[in-house]
Tab-separated table of C-alpha atoms and ligand atoms in Angstrom:
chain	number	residue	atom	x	y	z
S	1	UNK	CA	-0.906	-35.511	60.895
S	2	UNK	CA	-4.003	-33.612	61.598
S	3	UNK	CA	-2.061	-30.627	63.330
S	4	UNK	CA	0.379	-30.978	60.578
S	5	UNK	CA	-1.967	-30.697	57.960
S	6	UNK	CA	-3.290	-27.348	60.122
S	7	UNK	CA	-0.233	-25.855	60.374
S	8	UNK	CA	0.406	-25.946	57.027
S	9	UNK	CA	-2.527	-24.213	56.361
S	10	UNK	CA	-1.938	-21.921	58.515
S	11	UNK	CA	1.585	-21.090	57.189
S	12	UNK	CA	0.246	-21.085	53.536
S	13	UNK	CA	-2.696	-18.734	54.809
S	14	UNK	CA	-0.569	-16.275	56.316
S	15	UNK	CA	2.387	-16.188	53.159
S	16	UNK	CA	-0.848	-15.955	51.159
S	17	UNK	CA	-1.574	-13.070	52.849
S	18	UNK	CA	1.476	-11.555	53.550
S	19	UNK	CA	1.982	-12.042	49.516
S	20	UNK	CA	-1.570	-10.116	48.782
S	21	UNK	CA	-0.459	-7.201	51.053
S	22	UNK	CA	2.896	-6.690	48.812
S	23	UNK	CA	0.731	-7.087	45.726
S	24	UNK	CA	-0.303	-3.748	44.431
S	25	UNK	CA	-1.540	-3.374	40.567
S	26	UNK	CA	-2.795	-5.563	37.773
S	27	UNK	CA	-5.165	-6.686	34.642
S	28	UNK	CA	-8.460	-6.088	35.903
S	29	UNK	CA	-11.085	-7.756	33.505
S	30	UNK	CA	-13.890	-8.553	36.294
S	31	UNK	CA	-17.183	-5.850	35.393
S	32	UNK	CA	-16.401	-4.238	38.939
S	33	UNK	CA	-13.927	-4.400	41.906
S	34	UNK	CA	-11.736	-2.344	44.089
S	35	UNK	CA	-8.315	-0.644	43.514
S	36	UNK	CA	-6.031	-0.078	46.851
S	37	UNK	CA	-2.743	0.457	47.755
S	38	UNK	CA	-0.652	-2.299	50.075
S	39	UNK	CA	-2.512	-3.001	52.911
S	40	UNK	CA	-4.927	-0.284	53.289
S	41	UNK	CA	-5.385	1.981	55.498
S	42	UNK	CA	-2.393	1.525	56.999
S	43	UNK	CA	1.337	3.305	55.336
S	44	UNK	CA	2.826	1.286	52.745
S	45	UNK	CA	6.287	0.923	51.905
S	46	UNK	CA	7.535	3.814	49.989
S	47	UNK	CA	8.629	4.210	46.938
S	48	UNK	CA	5.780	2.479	45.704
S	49	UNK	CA	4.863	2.516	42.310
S	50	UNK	CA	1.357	0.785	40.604
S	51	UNK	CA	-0.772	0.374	37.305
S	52	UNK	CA	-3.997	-1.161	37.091
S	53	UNK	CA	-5.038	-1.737	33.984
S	54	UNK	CA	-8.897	-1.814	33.812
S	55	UNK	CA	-9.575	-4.097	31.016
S	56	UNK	CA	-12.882	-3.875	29.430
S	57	UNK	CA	-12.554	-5.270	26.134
S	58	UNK	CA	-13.290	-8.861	26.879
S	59	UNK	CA	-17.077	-7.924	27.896
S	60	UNK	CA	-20.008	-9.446	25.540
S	61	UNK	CA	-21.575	-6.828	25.242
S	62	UNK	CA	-20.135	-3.221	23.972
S	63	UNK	CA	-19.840	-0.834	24.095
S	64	UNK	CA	-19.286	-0.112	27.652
S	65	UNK	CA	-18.054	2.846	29.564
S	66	UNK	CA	-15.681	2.140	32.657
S	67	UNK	CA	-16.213	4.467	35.869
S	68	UNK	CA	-13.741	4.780	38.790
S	69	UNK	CA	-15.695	6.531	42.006
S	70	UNK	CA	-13.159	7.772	44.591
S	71	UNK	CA	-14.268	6.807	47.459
S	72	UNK	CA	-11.530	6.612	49.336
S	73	UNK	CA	-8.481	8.530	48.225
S	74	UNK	CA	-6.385	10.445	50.485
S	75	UNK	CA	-3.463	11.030	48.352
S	76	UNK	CA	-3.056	13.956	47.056
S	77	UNK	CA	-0.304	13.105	44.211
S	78	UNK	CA	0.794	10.757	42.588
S	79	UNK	CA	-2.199	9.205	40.790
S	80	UNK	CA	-3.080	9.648	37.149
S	81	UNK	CA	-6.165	8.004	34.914
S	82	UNK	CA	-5.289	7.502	31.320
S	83	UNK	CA	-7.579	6.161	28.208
S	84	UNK	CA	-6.475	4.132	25.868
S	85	UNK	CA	-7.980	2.848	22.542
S	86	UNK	CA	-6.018	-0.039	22.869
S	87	UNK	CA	-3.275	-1.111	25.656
S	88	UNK	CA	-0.576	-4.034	25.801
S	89	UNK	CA	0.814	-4.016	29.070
S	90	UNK	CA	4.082	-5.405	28.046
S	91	UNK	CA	4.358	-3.715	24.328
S	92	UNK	CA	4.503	-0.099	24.485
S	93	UNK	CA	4.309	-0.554	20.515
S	94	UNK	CA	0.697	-1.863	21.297
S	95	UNK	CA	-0.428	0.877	23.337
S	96	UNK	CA	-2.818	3.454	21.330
S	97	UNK	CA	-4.212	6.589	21.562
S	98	UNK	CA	-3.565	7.690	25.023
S	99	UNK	CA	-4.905	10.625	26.490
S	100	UNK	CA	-4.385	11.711	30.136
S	101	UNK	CA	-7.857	12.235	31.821
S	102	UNK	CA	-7.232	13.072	35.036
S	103	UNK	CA	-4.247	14.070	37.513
S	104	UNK	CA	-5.382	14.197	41.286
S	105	UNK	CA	-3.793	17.304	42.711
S	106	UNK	CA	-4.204	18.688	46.334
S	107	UNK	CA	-7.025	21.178	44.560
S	108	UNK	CA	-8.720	18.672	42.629
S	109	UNK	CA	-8.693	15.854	45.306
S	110	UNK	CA	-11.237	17.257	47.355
S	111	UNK	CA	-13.981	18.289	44.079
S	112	UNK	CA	-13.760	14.853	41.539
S	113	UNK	CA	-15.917	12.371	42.992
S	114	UNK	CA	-15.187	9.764	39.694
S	115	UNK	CA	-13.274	9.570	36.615
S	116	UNK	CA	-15.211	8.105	33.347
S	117	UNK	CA	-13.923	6.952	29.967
S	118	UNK	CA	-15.834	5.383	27.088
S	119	UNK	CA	-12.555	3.998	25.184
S	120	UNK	CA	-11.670	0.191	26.191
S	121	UNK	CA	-8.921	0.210	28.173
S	122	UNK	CA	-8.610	2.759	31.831
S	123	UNK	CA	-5.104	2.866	33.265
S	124	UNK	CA	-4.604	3.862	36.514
S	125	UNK	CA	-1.192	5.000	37.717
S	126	UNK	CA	0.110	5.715	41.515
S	127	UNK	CA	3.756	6.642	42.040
S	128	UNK	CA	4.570	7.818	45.290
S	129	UNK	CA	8.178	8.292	46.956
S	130	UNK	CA	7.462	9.421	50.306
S	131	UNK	CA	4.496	9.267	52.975
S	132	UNK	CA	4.900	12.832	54.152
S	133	UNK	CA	3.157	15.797	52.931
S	134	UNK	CA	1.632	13.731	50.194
S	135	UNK	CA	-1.628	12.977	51.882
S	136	UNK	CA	-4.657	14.364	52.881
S	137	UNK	CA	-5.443	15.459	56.412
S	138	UNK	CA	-8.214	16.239	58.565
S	139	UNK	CA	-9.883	15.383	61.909
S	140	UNK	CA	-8.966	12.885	64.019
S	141	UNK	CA	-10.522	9.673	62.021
S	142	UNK	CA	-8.790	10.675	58.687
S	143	UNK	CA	-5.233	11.367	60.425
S	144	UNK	CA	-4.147	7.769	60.239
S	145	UNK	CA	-5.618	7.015	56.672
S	146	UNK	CA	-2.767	6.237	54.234
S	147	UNK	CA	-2.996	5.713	50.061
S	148	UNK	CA	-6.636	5.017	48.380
S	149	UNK	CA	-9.147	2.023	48.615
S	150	UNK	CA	-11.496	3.241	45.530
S	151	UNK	CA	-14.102	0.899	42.965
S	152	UNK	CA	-14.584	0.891	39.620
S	153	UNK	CA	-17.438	-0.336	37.778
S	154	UNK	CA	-17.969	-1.144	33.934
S	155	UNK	CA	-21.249	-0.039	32.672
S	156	UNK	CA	-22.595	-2.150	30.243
S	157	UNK	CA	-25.113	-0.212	28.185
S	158	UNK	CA	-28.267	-1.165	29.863
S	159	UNK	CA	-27.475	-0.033	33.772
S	160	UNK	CA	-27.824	3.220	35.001
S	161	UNK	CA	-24.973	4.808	36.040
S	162	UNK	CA	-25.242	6.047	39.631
S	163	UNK	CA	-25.673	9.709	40.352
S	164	UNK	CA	-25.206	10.112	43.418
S	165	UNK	CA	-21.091	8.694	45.279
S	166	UNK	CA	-19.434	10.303	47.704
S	167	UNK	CA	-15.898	10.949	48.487
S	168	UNK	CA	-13.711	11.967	51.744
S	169	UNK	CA	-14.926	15.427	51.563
S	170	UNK	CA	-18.321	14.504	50.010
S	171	UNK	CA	-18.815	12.703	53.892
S	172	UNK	CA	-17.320	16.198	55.348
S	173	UNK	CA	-13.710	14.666	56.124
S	174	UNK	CA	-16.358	13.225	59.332
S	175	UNK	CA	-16.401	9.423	57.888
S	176	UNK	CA	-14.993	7.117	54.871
S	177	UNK	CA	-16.746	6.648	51.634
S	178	UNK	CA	-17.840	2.945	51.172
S	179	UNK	CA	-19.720	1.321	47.912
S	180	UNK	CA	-22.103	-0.926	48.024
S	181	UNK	CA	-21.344	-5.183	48.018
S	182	UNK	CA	-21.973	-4.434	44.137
S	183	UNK	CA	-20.172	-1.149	43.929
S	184	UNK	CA	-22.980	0.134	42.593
S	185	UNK	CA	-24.218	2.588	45.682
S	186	UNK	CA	-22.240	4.504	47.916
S	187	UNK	CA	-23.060	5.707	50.946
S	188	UNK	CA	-20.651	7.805	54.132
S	189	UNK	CA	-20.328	6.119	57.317
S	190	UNK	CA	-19.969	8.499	59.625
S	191	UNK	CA	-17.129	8.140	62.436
S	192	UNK	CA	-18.879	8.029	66.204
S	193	UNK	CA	-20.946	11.823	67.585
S	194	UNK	CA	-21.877	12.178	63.754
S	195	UNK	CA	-24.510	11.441	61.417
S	196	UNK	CA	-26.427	12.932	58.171
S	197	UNK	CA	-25.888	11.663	54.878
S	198	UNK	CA	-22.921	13.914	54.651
S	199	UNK	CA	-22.338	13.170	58.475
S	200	UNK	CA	-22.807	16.807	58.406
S	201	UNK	CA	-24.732	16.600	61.872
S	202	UNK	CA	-21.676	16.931	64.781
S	203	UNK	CA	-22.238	16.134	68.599
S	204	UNK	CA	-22.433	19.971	68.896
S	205	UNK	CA	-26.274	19.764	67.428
S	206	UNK	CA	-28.092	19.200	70.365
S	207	UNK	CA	-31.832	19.062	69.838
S	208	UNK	CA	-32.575	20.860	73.381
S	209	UNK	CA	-30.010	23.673	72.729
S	210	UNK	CA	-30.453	25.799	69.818
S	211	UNK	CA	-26.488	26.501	68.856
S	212	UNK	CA	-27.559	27.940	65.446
S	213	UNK	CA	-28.714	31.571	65.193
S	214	UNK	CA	-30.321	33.123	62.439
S	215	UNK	CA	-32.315	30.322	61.761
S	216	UNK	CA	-29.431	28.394	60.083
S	217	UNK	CA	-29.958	24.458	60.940
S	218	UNK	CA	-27.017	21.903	62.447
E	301	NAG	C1	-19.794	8.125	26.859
E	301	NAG	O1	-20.895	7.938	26.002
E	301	NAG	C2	-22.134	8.391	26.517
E	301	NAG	C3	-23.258	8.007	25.562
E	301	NAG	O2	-22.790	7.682	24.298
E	301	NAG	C4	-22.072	9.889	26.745
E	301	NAG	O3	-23.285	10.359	27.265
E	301	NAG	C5	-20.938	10.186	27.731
E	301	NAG	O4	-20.792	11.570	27.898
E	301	NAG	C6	-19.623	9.601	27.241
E	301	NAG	N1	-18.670	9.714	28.320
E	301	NAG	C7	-17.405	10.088	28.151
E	301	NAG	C8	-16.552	10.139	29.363
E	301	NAG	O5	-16.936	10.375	27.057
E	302	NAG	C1	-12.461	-0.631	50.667
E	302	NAG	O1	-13.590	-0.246	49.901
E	302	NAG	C2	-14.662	-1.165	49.908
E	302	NAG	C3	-15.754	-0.599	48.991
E	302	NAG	O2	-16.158	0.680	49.395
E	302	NAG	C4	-15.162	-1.378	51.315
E	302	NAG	O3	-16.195	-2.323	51.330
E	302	NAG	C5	-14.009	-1.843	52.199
E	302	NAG	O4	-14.446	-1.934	53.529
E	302	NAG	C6	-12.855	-0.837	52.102
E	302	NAG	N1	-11.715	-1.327	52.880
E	302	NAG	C7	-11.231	-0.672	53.941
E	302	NAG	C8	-10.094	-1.323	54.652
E	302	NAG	O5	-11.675	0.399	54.328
C-alpha cells in the first residue's frame, strides 16, 4: 500500500511537473513574482505564444506602480509591455486605454534594464515562431540560454523602488542576472574565471602581470 501510495505520488509529482513546464502565461495578482518561458533555460516548443497579465488592482492600498526588471531576457523579439487602464482577459470590450510601452528589439534588448507603468493593469506579450536568429548570443555561458526568466514587482507607495538591476549585458554577457528571494535586489553572478559587480574582471587580470597599459585598470 505504502509503495502504492509512493508511486502515486510520484506519478502525480512528475504530471504536475511536466504540466507546469507546458504552462506559460497567466493572471498574476501576487505583489511580486517571476515571468518565464516553458522550462527555462532550456528551448521551448515553438510557436509559442504568452500573456501575463500583471494584475494590480486587487492591492489595498493604491495607488501602486508595477515594475518588470529584465533580468534575464535573451530574446530579442517577440515581447511587448502594454498598459492598460482597465483589462478583461476574456472581453476585449472590457479592455481600456491601451498604450504600447515597450517593444524589445535586438537594439533595445541590450540598453532597458525595466519597464514601469503607473496604470492598473501591465500586459506582457511573447510570440515567438522559431528558435533561430531570434535570440541573443554571446560567450560560451549565454550560448545555450533560450526565452526570458524576468520579475516584476508592484510598488506600493511606501517602498523604494530599487535603483540599481542588472540585465544580461548589465553583467557584461559574463553571468545571468538574478533578483533577490524578494525580487527586490539584483545582483550578476558571474560564470567561473570572472568576478566584479559587472563580472567585468576576466581570468586575463592577473594581479602579478600588468596586461593594461596606459594606466587603464582590468
Ligand atoms: C508614476 O508616478 C510617479 C509618482 O507619481 C512618477 O514619479 C513616475 O514617473 C510615474 N511613472 C510612470 C511610468 O509614469
Ligand atoms: C529565474 O529568476 C529568479 C529570480 O532572479 C532566480 O532566482 C532563478 O534562479 C531563475 N531561474 C533560472 C532557471 O535561472
Amino acid at each position: 500500500m505504502q509503495l502504492l501510495w509512493n508511486s502515486m505520488w510520484v506519478l502525480c509529482t512528475v504530471v504536475k511537473w511536466t504540466m507546469a513546464e507546458e504552462e506559460c502565461g497567466g493572471l498574476l495578482t501576487r505583489d511580486r513574482g517571476l515571468l518565464h518561458t516553458p522550462g527555462f533555460p532550456r528551448p521551448f516548443q515553438v510557436p509559442l505564444k504568452c500573456r501575463w497579465v500583471i494584475d494590480s488592482s486587487m492591492q489595498p492600498t493604491q495607488p501602486v506602480s508595477i515594475v518588470v526588471y529584465l533580468t534575464q531576457l535573451f530574446v530579442t523579439t517577440g515581447l511587448t509591455f502594454t498598459e492598460y487602464a482597465y483589462y478583461e482577459p476574456d472581453s476585449p470590450n472590457y479592455q481600456l486605454e491601451p498604450k504600447i510601452l515597450h517593444t524589445v528589439t535586438e537594439e533595445n534588448v541590450a540598453i532597458t534594464t525595466r519597464v514601469a507603468t503607473n496604470t492598473s493593469f501591465l500586459v506582457v506579450e511573447f510570440n515567438m515562431d522559431r528558435l533561430e536568429g531570434n535570440h541573443l548570443r554571446a560567450s560560451d555561458g549565454l550560448l545555450e540560454v533560450y526565452g526570458l526568466n524576468i520579475t516584476y514587482i508592484m510598488h506600493l507607495g511606501t517602498g523604494k523602488i530599487p535603483d540599481y538591476s542588472c540585465t544580461a549585458a548589465k553583467c557584461s554577457m559574463l553571468g545571468h542576472c538574478y533578483a533577490s528571494l524578494d525580487y527586490s535586489s539584483f545582483w550578476c553572478a558571474c560564470f567561473p574565471g570572472f568576478t566584479g559587480p559587472n563580472c567585468k574582471q576576466g581570468p586575463l587580470c592577473r594581479r602579478d602581470m600588468d596586461v593594461c597599459r596606459n594606466g587603464a585598470t582590468c
